[in-house]
Structures are given as structure tokens and as C-alpha cells.
Amino acid sequence: MYQYLSNKYGRFIITLIVAIIGGMFFKLLHIPVPWLLGPMIIMVLGKNVLKWHLTWHDSLRDTGMVIVGYTIGLSMTTAALREMANQLPSMLLLTLLLMLWCAGIAYVVSRLSNTDFQSALLGSIPGGLTQVVVLAEETKGINLAVVTVTQVIRLMIIVISMPLLVSIPIFNQSTAENMSTSAASVAESAPLFPNIVFFAVVCIAFAVIGNKINFPTAYLLGPLIATVLLQLAGLNGPHLPAPLINVAQLMIGTHIGLMLETDQIDHKARSISLAIGSGLMLMLGSILLAMLLTGMHHVTKATALLSLAPGGMDQMSIIAHAIGADLSIVSGYQLFRTFSIFFAVPPLLKWLFKVMGHNKEHKKRHVTPSVKR
């Protein structure tokens, strides 16, 4: 058995079996989005508590994201794109408010721990996990382990809590009209074969090209953009069968679960507690902003909450699809924040950290002469 687990192919097969068991178990418990949450939770426990040697291929995560990107693209009809354009000012305002909320959380965390403000801030930036980690690697003096673990814990809190939140009565307002509209779109969609072959080739091509040119979240956004362009050109994409969506959830959930490695950090109890507290405060902020969004536009509370949840667009879109929320609005807000984080936040943070570094250096120069005297 040990020799089998020491082989990378053996570890992969064991990981796949464990992930399927996790999904089936959560399905039997009637937990929302079981094929995303089940594999994710069992991977966290298996890797960090039971110390299992588990492994997962990035190509599987990327495949899952291609499927989700295609599904999101199908919801981007002309009417949906027009509605998103009307809400651009709201997207900008609410994204800025969320970023300010994150900065406040980072300041509190830095004061309660030995973590510097820069590392705490990068750990609190919502979404864009890969981009934030890359930025942390490129920034001098950043505690990469703290940033990575805080980001992963934040993502897990969002992915676990969002399906539960949107299922309670106060948020579960996905109207029968939304569900019937979704059903109608399924009925009007093109047959699965041979149409899916053409869409699959184009989506994969856009994903690969996007990855080559370092496009943000290329395996998600590439297929999304490809599907939107094909639909605008007059082609109807077929809706995917539910089992294939479940497979995509399993691929993504397993990857997220294996990202958390508690051995990377010192003072585990305090660091993890602060990361959990930070994630919960981000949740509170997103709930408050969701209430603001429902007052500004005619959207359901579930749609608003998933639109402003500080998680990944792929996970929030999976949940939106599962509960019948407005997928185009959810993905539109998430997409806007993704681009903001990728293009606007890194140069802004580099400038801020540079200013903070100059201020610290100035204080040192100012204090040193007075000490000598």
C-alpha cells in the first residue's frame, strides 16, 4: 500500500476516489453544491489532519474552469450584457467600498498580530488568488506563507458559507420567474451534439491562447469570452448535462482543498484564527454591500450576495447556477472585480508599499540622531 501511495499515479487515483466519496457523502447529506464542497472539505482534512499524501493535476482544475467559463458565457445574452453595462457605475462603487473594507480589516489584523500591514493587506484582497500570490512573490518584505494561507482560508470560508447562506429564507429569493427563464433557455438551446464539439474547440483555443499571453484566469475567462462572441455571431451553444457540471465542481473543489497547507505558517493557532476572523469580516462586508445593491437595482438578495461575495468567479458562478440566481449579473460583478484586481490593484499596491517604505526610512533617519544625542 505504501509503495502504491508513493507512486504519483497511485496518489492521484487515491485522491480521485477520496474526492468522489466526499462529493457523494455531501450529496447524501443534502448539503448545497455537494460536488464542490465535499471534495474540498475532505481534501483539507486528509492533507492537514490525517497527513495523507494526496495529489491533483492542475490540468484537471483548468478543465473544470473551462466548463464553468462556457456555462457562464451561455448566460451572457445581449439583454444580459446590456443590463451589465447599465450597472457599471454600481460595480465600480461597490468594488471600491469592498476594497476599503479589506484595507480596514488588514489594519486590524496587523495590529493584533506580528504581521506587517503589507502582508495583511495582500492576504485580505478578495478574489484573484493567483494574481495576489504572484504579486506577493514580487514584493520585497512580504510574508508569502501568511498571504497564501490567509487567501486560501478566506476562499474556503466563502465557498463553504455562501451555499448555506443563499439557502436560508432571508436570501433564498431566486424567484420562480428566474427558474422558468432558465428552463426556457435550456429548452431553446441547441442540441448537445455536434454543436458542443465546435464550441469546445473554440473555448479550449481561447483558454490556451489566453494562458500564453498571461490573461487573468485564462482557463475561465477565455471560454467565457469565446462563448459570448459565438453567441453574438448568431450561434446557439448547447447547455451541458448536470453530471458534467458536477465533474467540473469536483475538479475545482479538490484543487482548492489541497491548496491549504498549515505547515507553511508559524504560530498556527493565532494565524489561522486571525485568517478565519478576517474571512468572516469579509463575509459581513459583502452581506452589507449586497443589501445596498438590492436597494440600487432590481436583483434578488441571493444574486446580490453572490455578486459581491469575495470569492472566485468560478465558485460563485457554480453556486449561482445551482440555485437559479441571475448568473449574468453574478459573473458580471465578479468579472469586474477580477479585472480590477489584475490591472488596477497591483500597481496601486506597489505605489502604496513604496510610499510606506519611504516613510519608514524617513522615520528611522529622524529618530537615530536624537538617540545619539
CSV table of C-alpha atoms in Angstrom, one decimal:
chain,number,residue,atom,x,y,z
A,1,MET,CA,0.0,0.0,0.0
A,2,TYR,CA,2.8,2.4,0.9
A,3,GLN,CA,4.6,1.7,-2.4
A,4,TYR,CA,1.3,2.4,-4.2
A,5,LEU,CA,0.9,5.7,-2.4
A,6,SER,CA,4.5,6.7,-3.1
A,7,ASN,CA,3.8,6.5,-6.8
A,8,LYS,CA,2.4,9.7,-8.2
A,9,TYR,CA,-0.2,7.9,-10.3
A,10,GLY,CA,-1.3,5.9,-7.3
A,11,ARG,CA,-1.6,9.0,-5.2
A,12,PHE,CA,-3.7,10.6,-7.9
A,13,ILE,CA,-6.1,7.7,-8.1
A,14,ILE,CA,-6.5,7.6,-4.3
A,15,THR,CA,-7.1,11.4,-4.4
A,16,LEU,CA,-9.8,10.9,-7.0
A,17,ILE,CA,-11.5,8.2,-5.1
A,18,VAL,CA,-11.5,10.2,-1.9
A,19,ALA,CA,-12.9,13.3,-3.7
A,20,ILE,CA,-15.7,11.2,-5.2
A,21,ILE,CA,-16.5,9.8,-1.7
A,22,GLY,CA,-16.6,13.4,-0.3
A,23,GLY,CA,-19.0,14.5,-3.0
A,24,MET,CA,-21.3,11.5,-2.6
A,25,PHE,CA,-21.3,12.0,1.2
A,26,PHE,CA,-22.2,15.7,1.0
A,27,LYS,CA,-24.9,14.7,-1.6
A,28,LEU,CA,-26.4,12.2,0.8
A,29,LEU,CA,-26.5,14.9,3.5
A,30,HIS,CA,-28.3,17.3,1.0
A,31,ILE,CA,-25.7,20.0,1.5
A,32,PRO,CA,-25.8,22.7,-1.2
A,33,VAL,CA,-23.3,22.3,-4.1
A,34,PRO,CA,-22.1,18.9,-2.7
A,35,TRP,CA,-19.6,18.2,-5.6
A,36,LEU,CA,-17.7,21.4,-4.8
A,37,LEU,CA,-17.8,21.4,-1.0
A,38,GLY,CA,-17.5,17.6,-0.4
A,39,PRO,CA,-14.1,17.2,-2.2
A,40,MET,CA,-12.8,20.4,-0.9
A,41,ILE,CA,-13.5,19.6,2.8
A,42,ILE,CA,-12.3,16.0,2.6
A,43,MET,CA,-9.0,17.2,1.0
A,44,VAL,CA,-8.4,19.7,3.7
A,45,LEU,CA,-8.9,17.1,6.4
A,46,GLY,CA,-7.0,14.4,4.6
A,47,LYS,CA,-3.9,16.6,3.9
A,48,ASN,CA,-3.6,18.6,7.1
A,49,VAL,CA,-5.2,16.3,9.8
A,50,LEU,CA,-4.7,12.8,8.5
A,51,LYS,CA,-1.5,13.7,6.7
A,52,TRP,CA,-2.4,11.7,3.6
A,53,HIS,CA,-0.1,12.2,0.5
A,54,LEU,CA,-2.7,13.5,-2.0
A,55,THR,CA,-2.0,15.0,-5.4
A,56,TRP,CA,-4.1,16.6,-8.1
A,57,HIS,CA,-3.2,17.8,-11.6
A,58,ASP,CA,-3.5,21.5,-12.5
A,59,SER,CA,-4.8,20.4,-15.9
A,60,LEU,CA,-7.9,19.0,-14.2
A,61,ARG,CA,-8.6,22.3,-12.4
A,62,ASP,CA,-8.1,24.1,-15.7
A,63,THR,CA,-10.6,21.7,-17.4
A,64,GLY,CA,-13.2,22.4,-14.7
A,65,MET,CA,-12.7,26.1,-15.2
A,66,VAL,CA,-13.2,25.8,-19.0
A,67,ILE,CA,-16.5,24.0,-18.4
A,68,VAL,CA,-17.6,26.7,-15.9
A,69,GLY,CA,-16.4,29.5,-18.2
A,70,TYR,CA,-18.5,28.1,-21.0
A,71,THR,CA,-21.5,27.8,-18.8
A,72,ILE,CA,-21.1,31.5,-17.7
A,73,GLY,CA,-20.8,32.5,-21.3
A,74,LEU,CA,-24.1,31.0,-22.2
A,75,SER,CA,-25.8,33.3,-19.7
A,76,MET,CA,-24.2,36.4,-21.4
A,77,THR,CA,-27.0,37.1,-23.8
A,78,THR,CA,-27.5,40.5,-25.5
A,79,ALA,CA,-30.0,41.6,-22.9
A,80,ALA,CA,-27.7,40.4,-20.0
A,81,LEU,CA,-24.8,42.4,-21.4
A,82,ARG,CA,-27.0,45.5,-21.7
A,83,GLU,CA,-28.0,45.1,-18.1
A,84,MET,CA,-24.4,44.7,-17.0
A,85,ALA,CA,-23.5,47.9,-18.9
A,86,ASN,CA,-26.2,49.8,-17.1
A,87,GLN,CA,-24.8,48.6,-13.7
A,88,LEU,CA,-21.1,49.6,-14.4
A,89,PRO,CA,-21.2,52.6,-12.0
A,90,SER,CA,-22.6,50.4,-9.3
A,91,MET,CA,-19.9,47.8,-10.0
A,92,LEU,CA,-17.2,50.5,-9.6
A,93,LEU,CA,-18.7,51.9,-6.4
A,94,LEU,CA,-19.3,48.6,-4.7
A,95,THR,CA,-15.9,47.3,-5.7
A,96,LEU,CA,-14.2,50.3,-4.2
A,97,LEU,CA,-16.2,50.0,-1.0
A,98,LEU,CA,-15.2,46.3,-0.7
A,99,MET,CA,-11.5,47.2,-1.2
A,100,LEU,CA,-11.7,49.9,1.5
A,101,TRP,CA,-13.4,47.3,3.8
A,102,CYS,CA,-10.5,44.9,3.1
A,103,ALA,CA,-7.9,47.6,3.9
A,104,GLY,CA,-9.6,48.2,7.3
A,105,ILE,CA,-9.6,44.5,8.1
A,106,ALA,CA,-5.9,44.3,7.2
A,107,TYR,CA,-5.1,47.2,9.5
A,108,VAL,CA,-6.9,45.5,12.4
A,109,VAL,CA,-5.2,42.2,11.7
A,110,SER,CA,-1.7,43.8,11.5
A,111,ARG,CA,-2.4,45.5,14.9
A,112,LEU,CA,-3.5,42.2,16.6
A,113,SER,CA,-0.6,40.2,15.3
A,114,ASN,CA,3.1,40.4,14.4
A,115,THR,CA,2.2,40.5,10.7
A,116,ASP,CA,3.1,43.7,8.8
A,117,PHE,CA,0.4,45.7,7.2
A,118,GLN,CA,1.6,44.9,3.7
A,119,SER,CA,1.3,41.1,4.2
A,120,ALA,CA,-2.1,41.5,5.9
A,121,LEU,CA,-3.4,43.7,3.1
A,122,LEU,CA,-2.4,41.2,0.4
A,123,GLY,CA,-3.9,38.4,2.4
A,124,SER,CA,-7.2,40.3,2.6
A,125,ILE,CA,-7.6,41.3,-1.1
A,126,PRO,CA,-10.7,39.5,-2.3
A,127,GLY,CA,-10.5,37.1,-5.3
A,128,GLY,CA,-7.6,36.9,-7.7
A,129,LEU,CA,-5.8,34.3,-5.5
A,130,THR,CA,-3.2,33.5,-8.2
A,131,GLN,CA,-2.5,37.2,-9.0
A,132,VAL,CA,-2.2,38.2,-5.4
A,133,VAL,CA,0.3,35.4,-4.6
A,134,VAL,CA,2.4,36.3,-7.6
A,135,LEU,CA,2.3,40.0,-6.5
A,136,ALA,CA,3.4,38.9,-3.0
A,137,GLU,CA,6.3,36.9,-4.5
A,138,GLU,CA,7.4,40.0,-6.4
A,139,THR,CA,7.1,42.4,-3.5
A,140,LYS,CA,10.1,42.8,-1.1
A,141,GLY,CA,9.5,42.0,2.6
A,142,ILE,CA,6.2,40.2,2.1
A,143,ASN,CA,5.5,37.1,4.3
A,144,LEU,CA,4.4,34.8,1.4
A,145,ALA,CA,3.3,32.0,3.7
A,146,VAL,CA,0.9,34.3,5.6
A,147,VAL,CA,-0.5,35.7,2.4
A,148,THR,CA,-1.1,32.3,0.8
A,149,VAL,CA,-2.7,30.7,3.9
A,150,THR,CA,-4.9,33.7,4.6
A,151,GLN,CA,-6.1,33.8,1.0
A,152,VAL,CA,-6.8,30.1,0.9
A,153,ILE,CA,-8.7,30.2,4.2
A,154,ARG,CA,-10.7,33.2,3.1
A,155,LEU,CA,-11.6,31.4,-0.1
A,156,MET,CA,-12.7,28.3,1.7
A,157,ILE,CA,-14.8,30.3,4.2
A,158,ILE,CA,-16.6,32.0,1.2
A,159,VAL,CA,-17.1,28.8,-0.7
A,160,ILE,CA,-18.4,26.9,2.3
A,161,SER,CA,-20.7,29.6,3.7
A,162,MET,CA,-22.2,31.0,0.5
A,163,PRO,CA,-24.2,27.9,-0.4
A,164,LEU,CA,-25.5,27.8,3.2
A,165,LEU,CA,-26.4,31.5,3.3
A,166,VAL,CA,-28.2,31.6,0.0
A,167,SER,CA,-30.3,28.5,1.1
A,168,ILE,CA,-31.8,30.2,4.2
A,169,PRO,CA,-35.1,32.0,3.7
A,170,ILE,CA,-33.8,35.6,4.0
A,171,PHE,CA,-31.5,35.1,1.0
A,172,ASN,CA,-33.2,32.3,-0.9
A,173,GLN,CA,-35.3,34.5,-3.1
A,174,SER,CA,-34.5,33.0,-6.5
A,175,THR,CA,-37.9,33.6,-8.0
A,176,ALA,CA,-40.0,31.1,-10.0
A,177,GLU,CA,-39.6,33.6,-12.8
A,178,ASN,CA,-35.8,33.1,-12.8
A,179,MET,CA,-36.1,29.3,-12.7
A,180,SER,CA,-38.7,29.3,-15.5
A,181,THR,CA,-36.5,31.6,-17.6
A,182,SER,CA,-33.6,29.2,-17.0
A,183,ALA,CA,-35.8,26.3,-18.0
A,184,ALA,CA,-36.9,28.1,-21.1
A,185,SER,CA,-33.3,28.8,-22.1
A,186,VAL,CA,-32.5,25.1,-21.7
A,187,ALA,CA,-35.4,24.2,-23.9
A,188,GLU,CA,-34.4,26.6,-26.6
A,189,SER,CA,-30.7,25.7,-26.6
A,190,ALA,CA,-29.1,23.8,-29.4
A,191,PRO,CA,-28.7,20.0,-29.3
A,192,LEU,CA,-25.6,18.8,-27.5
A,193,PHE,CA,-24.0,17.1,-30.5
A,194,PRO,CA,-22.5,18.0,-32.8
A,195,ASN,CA,-22.7,21.7,-31.7
A,196,ILE,CA,-20.7,21.1,-28.5
A,197,VAL,CA,-17.7,19.9,-30.5
A,198,PHE,CA,-17.3,23.3,-32.3
A,199,PHE,CA,-17.8,25.3,-29.1
A,200,ALA,CA,-15.3,23.1,-27.2
A,201,VAL,CA,-12.6,23.6,-29.8
A,202,VAL,CA,-13.0,27.3,-29.8
A,203,CYS,CA,-13.2,27.6,-26.0
A,204,ILE,CA,-10.1,25.5,-25.5
A,205,ALA,CA,-8.3,27.6,-28.1
A,206,PHE,CA,-9.2,30.8,-26.3
A,207,ALA,CA,-8.1,29.3,-23.0
A,208,VAL,CA,-4.7,28.2,-24.3
A,209,ILE,CA,-4.1,31.5,-26.1
A,210,GLY,CA,-5.2,33.5,-23.1
A,211,ASN,CA,-2.8,31.5,-20.9
A,212,LYS,CA,0.1,32.1,-23.3
A,213,ILE,CA,-0.4,35.9,-23.1
A,214,ASN,CA,-0.8,35.8,-19.3
A,215,PHE,CA,-4.5,36.8,-19.4
A,216,PRO,CA,-6.1,36.8,-15.9
A,217,THR,CA,-7.7,33.4,-15.1
A,218,ALA,CA,-7.4,32.4,-18.7
A,219,TYR,CA,-9.0,29.0,-18.4
A,220,LEU,CA,-12.1,30.6,-17.1
A,221,LEU,CA,-12.3,33.9,-19.0
A,222,GLY,CA,-11.1,32.5,-22.3
A,223,PRO,CA,-14.0,30.1,-22.8
A,224,LEU,CA,-16.4,32.8,-21.4
A,225,ILE,CA,-15.3,35.3,-24.0
A,226,ALA,CA,-15.3,32.7,-26.8
A,227,THR,CA,-18.9,31.7,-26.0
A,228,VAL,CA,-20.1,35.3,-25.8
A,229,LEU,CA,-18.5,36.1,-29.2
A,230,LEU,CA,-20.0,33.0,-30.8
A,231,GLN,CA,-23.5,33.8,-29.4
A,232,LEU,CA,-23.3,37.4,-30.6
A,233,ALA,CA,-22.4,35.9,-34.0
A,234,GLY,CA,-25.7,34.1,-34.0
A,235,LEU,CA,-24.6,30.6,-32.9
A,236,ASN,CA,-26.5,28.9,-30.1
A,237,GLY,CA,-24.5,26.9,-27.6
A,238,PRO,CA,-25.9,23.7,-26.0
A,239,HIS,CA,-26.4,23.6,-22.3
A,240,LEU,CA,-24.3,21.0,-20.6
A,241,PRO,CA,-25.8,17.9,-18.7
A,242,ALA,CA,-25.8,18.1,-14.9
A,243,PRO,CA,-23.3,15.3,-14.4
A,244,LEU,CA,-20.7,17.2,-16.4
A,245,ILE,CA,-21.2,20.3,-14.2
A,246,ASN,CA,-20.8,18.1,-11.2
A,247,VAL,CA,-17.5,16.8,-12.6
A,248,ALA,CA,-16.3,20.4,-13.1
A,249,GLN,CA,-17.2,21.2,-9.4
A,250,LEU,CA,-15.2,18.1,-8.2
A,251,MET,CA,-12.2,19.2,-10.3
A,252,ILE,CA,-12.2,22.7,-8.8
A,253,GLY,CA,-13.2,21.7,-5.2
A,254,THR,CA,-10.4,19.1,-5.0
A,255,HIS,CA,-7.8,21.7,-6.2
A,256,ILE,CA,-9.0,24.3,-3.6
A,257,GLY,CA,-8.9,21.8,-0.8
A,258,LEU,CA,-5.3,20.8,-1.5
A,259,MET,CA,-4.1,24.4,-1.6
A,260,LEU,CA,-4.3,24.8,2.2
A,261,GLU,CA,-1.0,23.7,3.9
A,262,THR,CA,-1.0,24.6,7.6
A,263,ASP,CA,2.7,23.5,7.9
A,264,GLN,CA,3.7,26.7,6.0
A,265,ILE,CA,3.0,29.0,8.9
A,266,ASP,CA,4.3,29.7,12.3
A,267,HIS,CA,2.0,30.3,15.4
A,268,LYS,CA,-0.6,28.2,13.6
A,269,ALA,CA,-3.4,28.7,16.1
A,270,ARG,CA,-3.2,32.5,16.2
A,271,SER,CA,-2.5,32.9,12.4
A,272,ILE,CA,-5.4,30.6,11.4
A,273,SER,CA,-7.7,32.3,14.0
A,274,LEU,CA,-6.9,35.7,12.5
A,275,ALA,CA,-7.4,34.4,9.0
A,276,ILE,CA,-10.8,33.0,9.9
A,277,GLY,CA,-11.7,36.2,11.6
A,278,SER,CA,-10.6,38.2,8.5
A,279,GLY,CA,-12.7,35.9,6.3
A,280,LEU,CA,-15.8,36.3,8.4
A,281,MET,CA,-15.4,40.1,8.5
A,282,LEU,CA,-15.1,40.0,4.7
A,283,MET,CA,-18.4,38.0,4.6
A,284,LEU,CA,-20.1,40.6,6.8
A,285,GLY,CA,-18.9,43.4,4.5
A,286,SER,CA,-20.2,41.5,1.4
A,287,ILE,CA,-23.6,41.0,3.1
A,288,LEU,CA,-23.9,44.7,3.9
A,289,LEU,CA,-22.9,45.7,0.3
A,290,ALA,CA,-25.3,43.1,-1.1
A,291,MET,CA,-28.1,44.8,0.8
A,292,LEU,CA,-27.0,48.1,-0.8
A,293,LEU,CA,-27.1,46.5,-4.2
A,294,THR,CA,-30.6,45.2,-3.8
A,295,GLY,CA,-31.6,48.8,-3.0
A,296,MET,CA,-29.9,50.2,-6.1
A,297,HIS,CA,-31.1,47.6,-8.6
A,298,HIS,CA,-33.9,45.1,-9.0
A,299,VAL,CA,-32.0,41.9,-8.2
A,300,THR,CA,-32.7,39.1,-5.7
A,301,LYS,CA,-30.8,39.0,-2.4
A,302,ALA,CA,-29.1,35.7,-3.4
A,303,THR,CA,-27.9,37.3,-6.7
A,304,ALA,CA,-26.6,40.3,-4.9
A,305,LEU,CA,-24.8,38.3,-2.3
A,306,LEU,CA,-23.1,36.0,-4.8
A,307,SER,CA,-22.2,39.1,-7.0
A,308,LEU,CA,-20.3,40.7,-4.1
A,309,ALA,CA,-19.0,37.6,-2.3
A,310,PRO,CA,-15.2,38.0,-2.0
A,311,GLY,CA,-14.6,34.6,-3.6
A,312,GLY,CA,-13.6,33.3,-7.0
A,313,MET,CA,-15.9,33.9,-10.0
A,314,ASP,CA,-15.8,30.2,-10.9
A,315,GLN,CA,-17.1,29.1,-7.5
A,316,MET,CA,-19.7,31.8,-7.1
A,317,SER,CA,-21.0,31.1,-10.7
A,318,ILE,CA,-21.3,27.4,-9.9
A,319,ILE,CA,-23.4,28.3,-6.8
A,320,ALA,CA,-25.5,30.8,-8.8
A,321,HIS,CA,-26.2,28.2,-11.5
A,322,ALA,CA,-27.1,25.6,-8.9
A,323,ILE,CA,-29.7,27.8,-7.1
A,324,GLY,CA,-31.1,29.6,-10.1
A,325,ALA,CA,-29.7,33.1,-9.4
A,326,ASP,CA,-29.0,35.6,-12.2
A,327,LEU,CA,-25.8,34.1,-13.5
A,328,SER,CA,-25.1,37.0,-15.8
A,329,ILE,CA,-25.2,39.6,-13.0
A,330,VAL,CA,-23.2,37.4,-10.6
A,331,SER,CA,-20.5,36.8,-13.2
A,332,GLY,CA,-20.6,40.4,-14.3
A,333,TYR,CA,-19.7,41.8,-10.9
A,334,GLN,CA,-17.2,39.1,-10.2
A,335,LEU,CA,-15.6,39.7,-13.6
A,336,PHE,CA,-15.4,43.4,-13.0
A,337,ARG,CA,-13.6,42.8,-9.7
A,338,THR,CA,-11.3,40.2,-11.3
A,339,PHE,CA,-10.1,42.7,-13.9
A,340,SER,CA,-9.8,45.5,-11.2
A,341,ILE,CA,-7.6,43.2,-9.1
A,342,PHE,CA,-5.5,42.2,-12.0
A,343,PHE,CA,-5.0,45.6,-13.7
A,344,ALA,CA,-5.6,48.3,-11.1
A,345,VAL,CA,-4.7,46.8,-7.7
A,346,PRO,CA,-1.1,45.6,-8.3
A,347,PRO,CA,0.3,49.0,-9.4
A,348,LEU,CA,-1.7,50.7,-6.7
A,349,LEU,CA,-0.4,48.4,-4.0
A,350,LYS,CA,3.2,48.7,-5.3
A,351,TRP,CA,2.9,52.5,-5.1
A,352,LEU,CA,1.4,52.3,-1.6
A,353,PHE,CA,4.1,50.0,-0.4
A,354,LYS,CA,6.8,52.2,-1.9
A,355,VAL,CA,5.4,55.2,-0.1
A,356,MET,CA,5.1,53.3,3.2
A,357,GLY,CA,8.7,52.1,2.8
A,358,HIS,CA,9.9,55.7,2.2
A,359,ASN,CA,8.0,56.8,5.3
A,360,LYS,CA,9.6,54.1,7.5
A,361,GLU,CA,13.1,55.0,6.2
A,362,HIS,CA,12.4,58.7,6.9
A,363,LYS,CA,11.3,57.9,10.5
A,364,LYS,CA,14.4,55.8,11.1
A,365,ARG,CA,16.7,58.7,9.9
A,366,HIS,CA,14.8,61.2,12.0
A,367,VAL,CA,14.9,59.1,15.2
A,368,THR,CA,18.5,57.9,15.0
A,369,PRO,CA,20.2,61.3,15.6
A,370,SER,CA,18.0,62.1,18.6
A,371,VAL,CA,19.0,58.8,20.2
A,372,LYS,CA,22.7,59.5,19.7
A,373,ARG,CA,22.4,62.9,21.4
